[in-house]
Amino acid sequence: MRTALVYHEDMTAPRLLWEDPECEIECPERLTTAMGLLQQRGLEQRCLRLAAREASEAELGLVHSPEYVVLLRGTQALGTEELQALSGQYDAVYFHPSTFHSARLAVGAGLQLVDAVLTGAVHNGLALVRPPGHHSQRAAANGFCVFNNVAIAAKHAQQKHGLHRILIVDWDIHHGQGTQYIFEDDPSVLYFSWHRYEHGRFWPYLQESDAVAVGQGQGRGFTVNLPWNQVGMGNADYMAAFLHVLLPLAFEFDPELVLVSAGFDSAIGDPEGQMQATPECFAHLTQLLQVLASGRVCAMLEGGYNLESLSESVCMTVQALLGDPAPPLSGPMVPHCSALESIQSVRAAQVPHWTSLQQQDLTPVLSPSTCTPEGRPSPLLSGGPEFKVAAAQATAALSALLDQMHLRRTPPVRTAVSLTGLDAALALPSDILHQEGSALKEETQAWARLHEALAKDEPVSALGKVLYLLDRILDGQESSSVAATRAPAAAATLDMAIRCSLSRGAQRLLCVAVGQLDRPPDLTDDGYAPCVMCPSSPASLWVPRRNGWVGQRGPGNNARRVSSTEGQHFQHPYPQTLPHLPTLEGEWAVTHTHVSMGPLSLKRRTLWLNIRGKEAAALSMFHVSMPLPGTTGGFLNYLLALVLPLAYGFQPDLVLLALGPAHGLRDPQAALLAALLRAPAGCRVLALVDEESTPQLAGVLAQVLHGEAPPCLGPFCVASPEDMQALMHLRGQLEPQWKLLQVAGETGNKAPADCLGPWGTALLQSSEGRGAHVLGLGCCPEPVHSRATRIVRLFPAPTSLPGPGGLKSARVGVFTPQK
Ligand code: Q9C
Ligand code: ZN
């Protein structure tokens, strides 16, 4: 089995025995609810279940002092009053007679998980534990934490398994200062933590949580702190942090094991974090981490206090560990200005220690904007009446979001391959389907007529297979596929795949073309494609929704069949069939929507990335070409700093990855590219591989698209100055449009409209005490002063770009609250 789930019921025993509003959130239901949802979703059943064992006192001694362990052992026999008195000696801690046993199980669970992964019994896993660990120090409990579960697991991995480099990713919303202290002078452990900080005004109020704390002595550069100075950080901020801070350093560090301090108080609805990242964000974070350390990822639960948000996020994490496709990220992919300032400050603090940061221009770090402009979320006082209202609203919003997400279905088959000549060389996992099917002959021939290169029988039959695979991806039968193409027909096949995807209703198509593949001439510079509907194709229209695919097929449905001839523009059925926008309880205003023409004019767009050119050029924001970097460092930089920010910013429905003639990618490079491109489009990827490639390549691609970890890239080697220059040039050109490319804050207050990206998914804000709100497109005419801001995704991301001045006036209708 691939994924371990370590648990023990006894860890539900500790509970608060007296009044303490600060501690009551750390309750047994955190575990029972999360386990319950894992079971309900059928995820638990797919994991290797391991019952946690107690850690020995020697194992506790890997991190903690003998006196502290003795003290904790003594708590088992104390009465309530003595427990309360002892608890009072620590910050935000409560003890229970069962605490010692439970805390030993929590440590033991982590050790079992690490053992299972490092002995090869499983690829990865999650330990669901209480109490949490990352605030715990050598001789002190702190912040609900008794023993430092993750730190002990890291020491164990070094001592028992001889590991030399371990990465700890702490995505809990609090700073794991305990873990930082334990490893601060140790260069063998890279510790990354992001945390709510608010310039030092948030618990645990430590200077050493700031970005300038980088470790001590030999360990300098191996502590990486990313402080969030405002609440309300969301999917785009977390993604930017991974792409621009964590992953470049992690690849350079090259860990043998990744431990995750997996706290979910960084998710939407959490009373402690007050952030806005939605549960599927954790699937994306987990997927990104799996390209490191050959996929050896061990996650251990830390915080997470909104039971619904916690359990959904746990499910997302486990799904990603199991290799399931991650749902696309919701929300506008535009980092907050404050997040960019934080990202910039941590990059500046780390620059002396990491070559991958050194070659990039660093703009001077400005003093942080202290602005809290109107409409910006500001934290709520815990426990107050406003807080409770906001919490209730957040929960309602979250439930509605989750209901939406559950309409999505996972494809029955994850990966299919259709590879005539290459099959022999492949040793693929048994659950990868060898797809023999082909599109209808007359349909294929109709498409093929559009291209001279497809005039022969052989390319036509290859095209038939490609079209068939494509259809099945769009139909939700399979998630991703790999097909072979022949050199002379490669570009024509790709062109047909693009047309076919668009005519089947894909709204945004990311096309990554490597090698000699020309961009179809009729794609305009702004990415629009005149969409040809195949004359003889059956009436099959695909209505993609951000929450899943709703396929509509055959006559009699409400998708209007357009009698089309070659060259006639295809009309989309949306104006007639736009489903009712779901409404939420309460009143909602849509602001920050970013559509000039509205969701009614859905134009398909293609983002074309070509890796091949002699020079770097961005002919438009939808047409980018770039030489293949010559070193591993250059290639990684290119992926993390350009390709992924564009891919995530574009939020494609489908990725076409075409490795054409003379693509020049080594197999591990191609695998990493495919593995990383899997996430932004909900794992809907069709890879086309030139038959001249190595016989193994198609197989490797199928495996990574299936969720396997990509093979090692080889030793990290610094990017060449030319490659870096090309990259900087492109980023400079594209940054104004693609906000996820940014790595630095900007001066001055920006109007909200400037802070938004090209793809307007609705950002809804609850509007306390107001009437029905206009579903305004563009900037909300008046700032919404709601302090309970939550992002909810409700309808498909519109696809049109804001034209000049197009943002201000458009209105499409009234959003009536449901009773
Ligand atoms: N309102 C973990 O998440 N209370 N510990 C902070 C600020 C302590 C959190 C009070 C929070 C401890 C593992
Ligand atoms: Zn926490």
PDB file of N, CA and C in Angstrom, residues 332 334 508 526 528 592-599 601 603 605 621-622 649-650 736-739 752-761 776-779 797-810:
ATOM      1  N   PRO A 332      -9.132  33.981  -6.628  1.00  0.00           N
ATOM      2  CA  PRO A 332      -8.240  34.681  -7.548  1.00  0.00           C
ATOM      3  C   PRO A 332      -6.798  34.389  -7.185  1.00  0.00           C
ATOM      4  N   VAL A 334      -4.063  35.794  -6.859  1.00  0.00           N
ATOM      5  CA  VAL A 334      -3.349  37.056  -6.683  1.00  0.00           C
ATOM      6  C   VAL A 334      -2.949  37.200  -5.227  1.00  0.00           C
ATOM      7  N   ARG A 508     -10.124  27.116 -20.623  1.00  0.00           N
ATOM      8  CA  ARG A 508      -8.748  27.595 -20.581  1.00  0.00           C
ATOM      9  C   ARG A 508      -7.821  26.399 -20.751  1.00  0.00           C
ATOM     10  N   ASP A 526      -3.836  37.297 -28.011  1.00  0.00           N
ATOM     11  CA  ASP A 526      -4.443  37.332 -26.686  1.00  0.00           C
ATOM     12  C   ASP A 526      -5.051  35.975 -26.321  1.00  0.00           C
ATOM     13  N   TYR A 528      -7.061  33.939 -27.804  1.00  0.00           N
ATOM     14  CA  TYR A 528      -8.345  33.447 -28.300  1.00  0.00           C
ATOM     15  C   TYR A 528      -8.140  32.496 -29.461  1.00  0.00           C
ATOM     16  N   HIS A 592     -14.536  42.369  -6.162  1.00  0.00           N
ATOM     17  CA  HIS A 592     -13.265  41.918  -6.717  1.00  0.00           C
ATOM     18  C   HIS A 592     -13.465  40.939  -7.857  1.00  0.00           C
ATOM     19  N   THR A 593     -14.626  40.879  -8.398  1.00  0.00           N
ATOM     20  CA  THR A 593     -14.772  40.020  -9.556  1.00  0.00           C
ATOM     21  C   THR A 593     -14.059  40.733 -10.678  1.00  0.00           C
ATOM     22  N   HIS A 594     -13.676  40.006 -11.637  1.00  0.00           N
ATOM     23  CA  HIS A 594     -12.732  40.615 -12.539  1.00  0.00           C
ATOM     24  C   HIS A 594     -13.100  40.297 -13.960  1.00  0.00           C
ATOM     25  N   VAL A 595     -14.272  40.627 -14.297  1.00  0.00           N
ATOM     26  CA  VAL A 595     -14.733  40.258 -15.604  1.00  0.00           C
ATOM     27  C   VAL A 595     -15.165  41.526 -16.301  1.00  0.00           C
ATOM     28  N   SER A 596     -14.741  41.691 -17.490  1.00  0.00           N
ATOM     29  CA  SER A 596     -15.234  42.863 -18.178  1.00  0.00           C
ATOM     30  C   SER A 596     -16.489  42.516 -18.964  1.00  0.00           C
ATOM     31  N   MET A 597     -16.510  41.315 -19.473  1.00  0.00           N
ATOM     32  CA  MET A 597     -17.647  41.008 -20.313  1.00  0.00           C
ATOM     33  C   MET A 597     -18.653  40.099 -19.620  1.00  0.00           C
ATOM     34  N   GLY A 598     -18.278  39.634 -18.460  1.00  0.00           N
ATOM     35  CA  GLY A 598     -19.240  38.865 -17.706  1.00  0.00           C
ATOM     36  C   GLY A 598     -19.188  37.394 -18.058  1.00  0.00           C
ATOM     37  N   PRO A 599     -19.774  36.588 -17.215  1.00  0.00           N
ATOM     38  CA  PRO A 599     -19.705  35.152 -17.442  1.00  0.00           C
ATOM     39  C   PRO A 599     -20.531  34.711 -18.642  1.00  0.00           C
ATOM     40  N   SER A 601     -20.236  35.791 -21.739  1.00  0.00           N
ATOM     41  CA  SER A 601     -19.484  35.643 -22.979  1.00  0.00           C
ATOM     42  C   SER A 601     -18.228  34.855 -22.667  1.00  0.00           C
ATOM     43  N   LYS A 603     -15.249  33.072 -23.636  1.00  0.00           N
ATOM     44  CA  LYS A 603     -14.360  32.820 -24.759  1.00  0.00           C
ATOM     45  C   LYS A 603     -13.278  31.882 -24.294  1.00  0.00           C
ATOM     46  N   ARG A 605      -9.622  30.360 -24.180  1.00  0.00           N
ATOM     47  CA  ARG A 605      -8.285  30.912 -24.336  1.00  0.00           C
ATOM     48  C   ARG A 605      -7.248  29.811 -24.203  1.00  0.00           C
ATOM     49  N   MET A 621       0.800  38.084 -23.156  1.00  0.00           N
ATOM     50  CA  MET A 621       0.727  37.313 -21.903  1.00  0.00           C
ATOM     51  C   MET A 621       0.272  35.885 -22.144  1.00  0.00           C
ATOM     52  N   PHE A 622      -0.186  35.584 -23.353  1.00  0.00           N
ATOM     53  CA  PHE A 622      -0.617  34.221 -23.671  1.00  0.00           C
ATOM     54  C   PHE A 622       0.306  33.510 -24.636  1.00  0.00           C
ATOM     55  N   GLY A 649      -1.728  30.683 -12.160  1.00  0.00           N
ATOM     56  CA  GLY A 649      -2.446  31.925 -12.390  1.00  0.00           C
ATOM     57  C   GLY A 649      -3.512  31.790 -13.465  1.00  0.00           C
ATOM     58  N   PHE A 650      -3.255  30.942 -14.429  1.00  0.00           N
ATOM     59  CA  PHE A 650      -4.170  30.759 -15.552  1.00  0.00           C
ATOM     60  C   PHE A 650      -5.355  29.881 -15.159  1.00  0.00           C
ATOM     61  N   PRO A 736       3.251  42.229 -14.597  1.00  0.00           N
ATOM     62  CA  PRO A 736       2.050  43.069 -14.443  1.00  0.00           C
ATOM     63  C   PRO A 736       0.755  42.294 -14.682  1.00  0.00           C
ATOM     64  N   GLN A 737       0.806  41.281 -15.542  1.00  0.00           N
ATOM     65  CA  GLN A 737      -0.426  40.524 -15.805  1.00  0.00           C
ATOM     66  C   GLN A 737      -0.557  39.278 -14.937  1.00  0.00           C
ATOM     67  N   TRP A 738       0.558  38.633 -14.688  1.00  0.00           N
ATOM     68  CA  TRP A 738       0.493  37.377 -13.953  1.00  0.00           C
ATOM     69  C   TRP A 738       1.034  37.612 -12.548  1.00  0.00           C
ATOM     70  N   LYS A 739       0.109  37.864 -11.622  1.00  0.00           N
ATOM     71  CA  LYS A 739       0.514  38.353 -10.304  1.00  0.00           C
ATOM     72  C   LYS A 739       1.244  37.310  -9.461  1.00  0.00           C
ATOM     73  N   PRO A 752      -7.860  48.181  -4.900  1.00  0.00           N
ATOM     74  CA  PRO A 752      -8.081  46.739  -4.948  1.00  0.00           C
ATOM     75  C   PRO A 752      -8.023  46.186  -6.355  1.00  0.00           C
ATOM     76  N   ALA A 753      -8.503  46.929  -7.325  1.00  0.00           N
ATOM     77  CA  ALA A 753      -8.530  46.418  -8.691  1.00  0.00           C
ATOM     78  C   ALA A 753      -7.134  46.086  -9.179  1.00  0.00           C
ATOM     79  N   ASP A 754      -6.152  46.871  -8.761  1.00  0.00           N
ATOM     80  CA  ASP A 754      -4.799  46.610  -9.205  1.00  0.00           C
ATOM     81  C   ASP A 754      -4.225  45.360  -8.574  1.00  0.00           C
ATOM     82  N   CYS A 755      -4.819  44.962  -7.506  1.00  0.00           N
ATOM     83  CA  CYS A 755      -4.298  43.806  -6.800  1.00  0.00           C
ATOM     84  C   CYS A 755      -4.939  42.525  -7.300  1.00  0.00           C
ATOM     85  N   LEU A 756      -5.702  42.620  -8.357  1.00  0.00           N
ATOM     86  CA  LEU A 756      -6.414  41.433  -8.814  1.00  0.00           C
ATOM     87  C   LEU A 756      -5.855  40.934 -10.121  1.00  0.00           C
ATOM     88  N   GLY A 757      -5.978  39.663 -10.315  1.00  0.00           N
ATOM     89  CA  GLY A 757      -5.410  39.045 -11.493  1.00  0.00           C
ATOM     90  C   GLY A 757      -6.400  38.989 -12.625  1.00  0.00           C
ATOM     91  N   PRO A 758      -5.988  38.381 -13.674  1.00  0.00           N
ATOM     92  CA  PRO A 758      -6.820  38.373 -14.858  1.00  0.00           C
ATOM     93  C   PRO A 758      -8.011  37.434 -14.739  1.00  0.00           C
ATOM     94  N   TRP A 759      -7.994  36.552 -13.792  1.00  0.00           N
ATOM     95  CA  TRP A 759      -9.059  35.565 -13.763  1.00  0.00           C
ATOM     96  C   TRP A 759      -9.925  35.803 -12.565  1.00  0.00           C
ATOM     97  N   GLY A 760     -11.091  36.283 -12.793  1.00  0.00           N
ATOM     98  CA  GLY A 760     -11.923  36.630 -11.670  1.00  0.00           C
ATOM     99  C   GLY A 760     -12.774  35.480 -11.225  1.00  0.00           C
ATOM    100  N   THR A 761     -12.327  34.804 -10.235  1.00  0.00           N
ATOM    101  CA  THR A 761     -13.249  33.936  -9.553  1.00  0.00           C
ATOM    102  C   THR A 761     -13.831  34.815  -8.467  1.00  0.00           C
ATOM    103  N   GLY A 776     -21.740  42.643  -8.604  1.00  0.00           N
ATOM    104  CA  GLY A 776     -21.009  43.616  -9.400  1.00  0.00           C
ATOM    105  C   GLY A 776     -19.819  42.965 -10.065  1.00  0.00           C
ATOM    106  N   LEU A 777     -19.560  43.355 -11.247  1.00  0.00           N
ATOM    107  CA  LEU A 777     -18.371  42.850 -11.907  1.00  0.00           C
ATOM    108  C   LEU A 777     -17.315  43.921 -11.800  1.00  0.00           C
ATOM    109  N   GLY A 778     -16.153  43.504 -11.434  1.00  0.00           N
ATOM    110  CA  GLY A 778     -15.114  44.498 -11.239  1.00  0.00           C
ATOM    111  C   GLY A 778     -15.120  44.933  -9.800  1.00  0.00           C
ATOM    112  N   CYS A 779     -14.604  46.079  -9.583  1.00  0.00           N
ATOM    113  CA  CYS A 779     -14.505  46.557  -8.220  1.00  0.00           C
ATOM    114  C   CYS A 779     -15.873  46.840  -7.647  1.00  0.00           C
ATOM    115  N   ALA A 797     -14.844  30.206 -13.003  1.00  0.00           N
ATOM    116  CA  ALA A 797     -14.043  31.398 -13.200  1.00  0.00           C
ATOM    117  C   ALA A 797     -14.304  31.927 -14.596  1.00  0.00           C
ATOM    118  N   PRO A 798     -14.685  33.179 -14.706  1.00  0.00           N
ATOM    119  CA  PRO A 798     -14.901  33.748 -16.026  1.00  0.00           C
ATOM    120  C   PRO A 798     -13.604  33.771 -16.803  1.00  0.00           C
ATOM    121  N   THR A 799     -13.708  33.889 -18.057  1.00  0.00           N
ATOM    122  CA  THR A 799     -12.511  33.728 -18.865  1.00  0.00           C
ATOM    123  C   THR A 799     -12.105  34.970 -19.612  1.00  0.00           C
ATOM    124  N   SER A 800     -12.828  36.039 -19.470  1.00  0.00           N
ATOM    125  CA  SER A 800     -12.433  37.196 -20.253  1.00  0.00           C
ATOM    126  C   SER A 800     -11.558  38.119 -19.426  1.00  0.00           C
ATOM    127  N   LEU A 801     -10.753  38.821 -20.116  1.00  0.00           N
ATOM    128  CA  LEU A 801      -9.838  39.747 -19.463  1.00  0.00           C
ATOM    129  C   LEU A 801     -10.493  41.098 -19.271  1.00  0.00           C
ATOM    130  N   PRO A 802     -10.111  41.796 -18.242  1.00  0.00           N
ATOM    131  CA  PRO A 802     -10.627  43.149 -18.114  1.00  0.00           C
ATOM    132  C   PRO A 802     -10.049  44.015 -19.220  1.00  0.00           C
ATOM    133  N   GLY A 803     -10.878  44.643 -19.936  1.00  0.00           N
ATOM    134  CA  GLY A 803     -10.395  45.581 -20.933  1.00  0.00           C
ATOM    135  C   GLY A 803     -10.073  46.888 -20.245  1.00  0.00           C
ATOM    136  N   PRO A 804      -9.526  47.818 -20.955  1.00  0.00           N
ATOM    137  CA  PRO A 804      -9.228  49.097 -20.324  1.00  0.00           C
ATOM    138  C   PRO A 804     -10.517  49.744 -19.815  1.00  0.00           C
ATOM    139  N   GLY A 805     -10.545  50.058 -18.578  1.00  0.00           N
ATOM    140  CA  GLY A 805     -11.721  50.706 -18.010  1.00  0.00           C
ATOM    141  C   GLY A 805     -12.930  49.811 -17.905  1.00  0.00           C
ATOM    142  N   GLY A 806     -12.745  48.553 -18.253  1.00  0.00           N
ATOM    143  CA  GLY A 806     -13.904  47.665 -18.298  1.00  0.00           C
ATOM    144  C   GLY A 806     -14.368  47.214 -16.936  1.00  0.00           C
ATOM    145  N   LEU A 807     -13.627  47.562 -15.935  1.00  0.00           N
ATOM    146  CA  LEU A 807     -13.914  47.015 -14.634  1.00  0.00           C
ATOM    147  C   LEU A 807     -15.002  47.758 -13.882  1.00  0.00           C
ATOM    148  N   LYS A 808     -15.188  48.994 -14.216  1.00  0.00           N
ATOM    149  CA  LYS A 808     -15.915  49.821 -13.268  1.00  0.00           C
ATOM    150  C   LYS A 808     -17.423  49.670 -13.335  1.00  0.00           C
ATOM    151  N   SER A 809     -17.937  49.526 -14.532  1.00  0.00           N
ATOM    152  CA  SER A 809     -19.364  49.741 -14.614  1.00  0.00           C
ATOM    153  C   SER A 809     -20.220  48.485 -14.748  1.00  0.00           C
ATOM    154  N   ALA A 810     -19.642  47.433 -15.220  1.00  0.00           N
ATOM    155  CA  ALA A 810     -20.505  46.310 -15.589  1.00  0.00           C
ATOM    156  C   ALA A 810     -21.268  45.732 -14.408  1.00  0.00           C
TER     157      ALA A 810
END
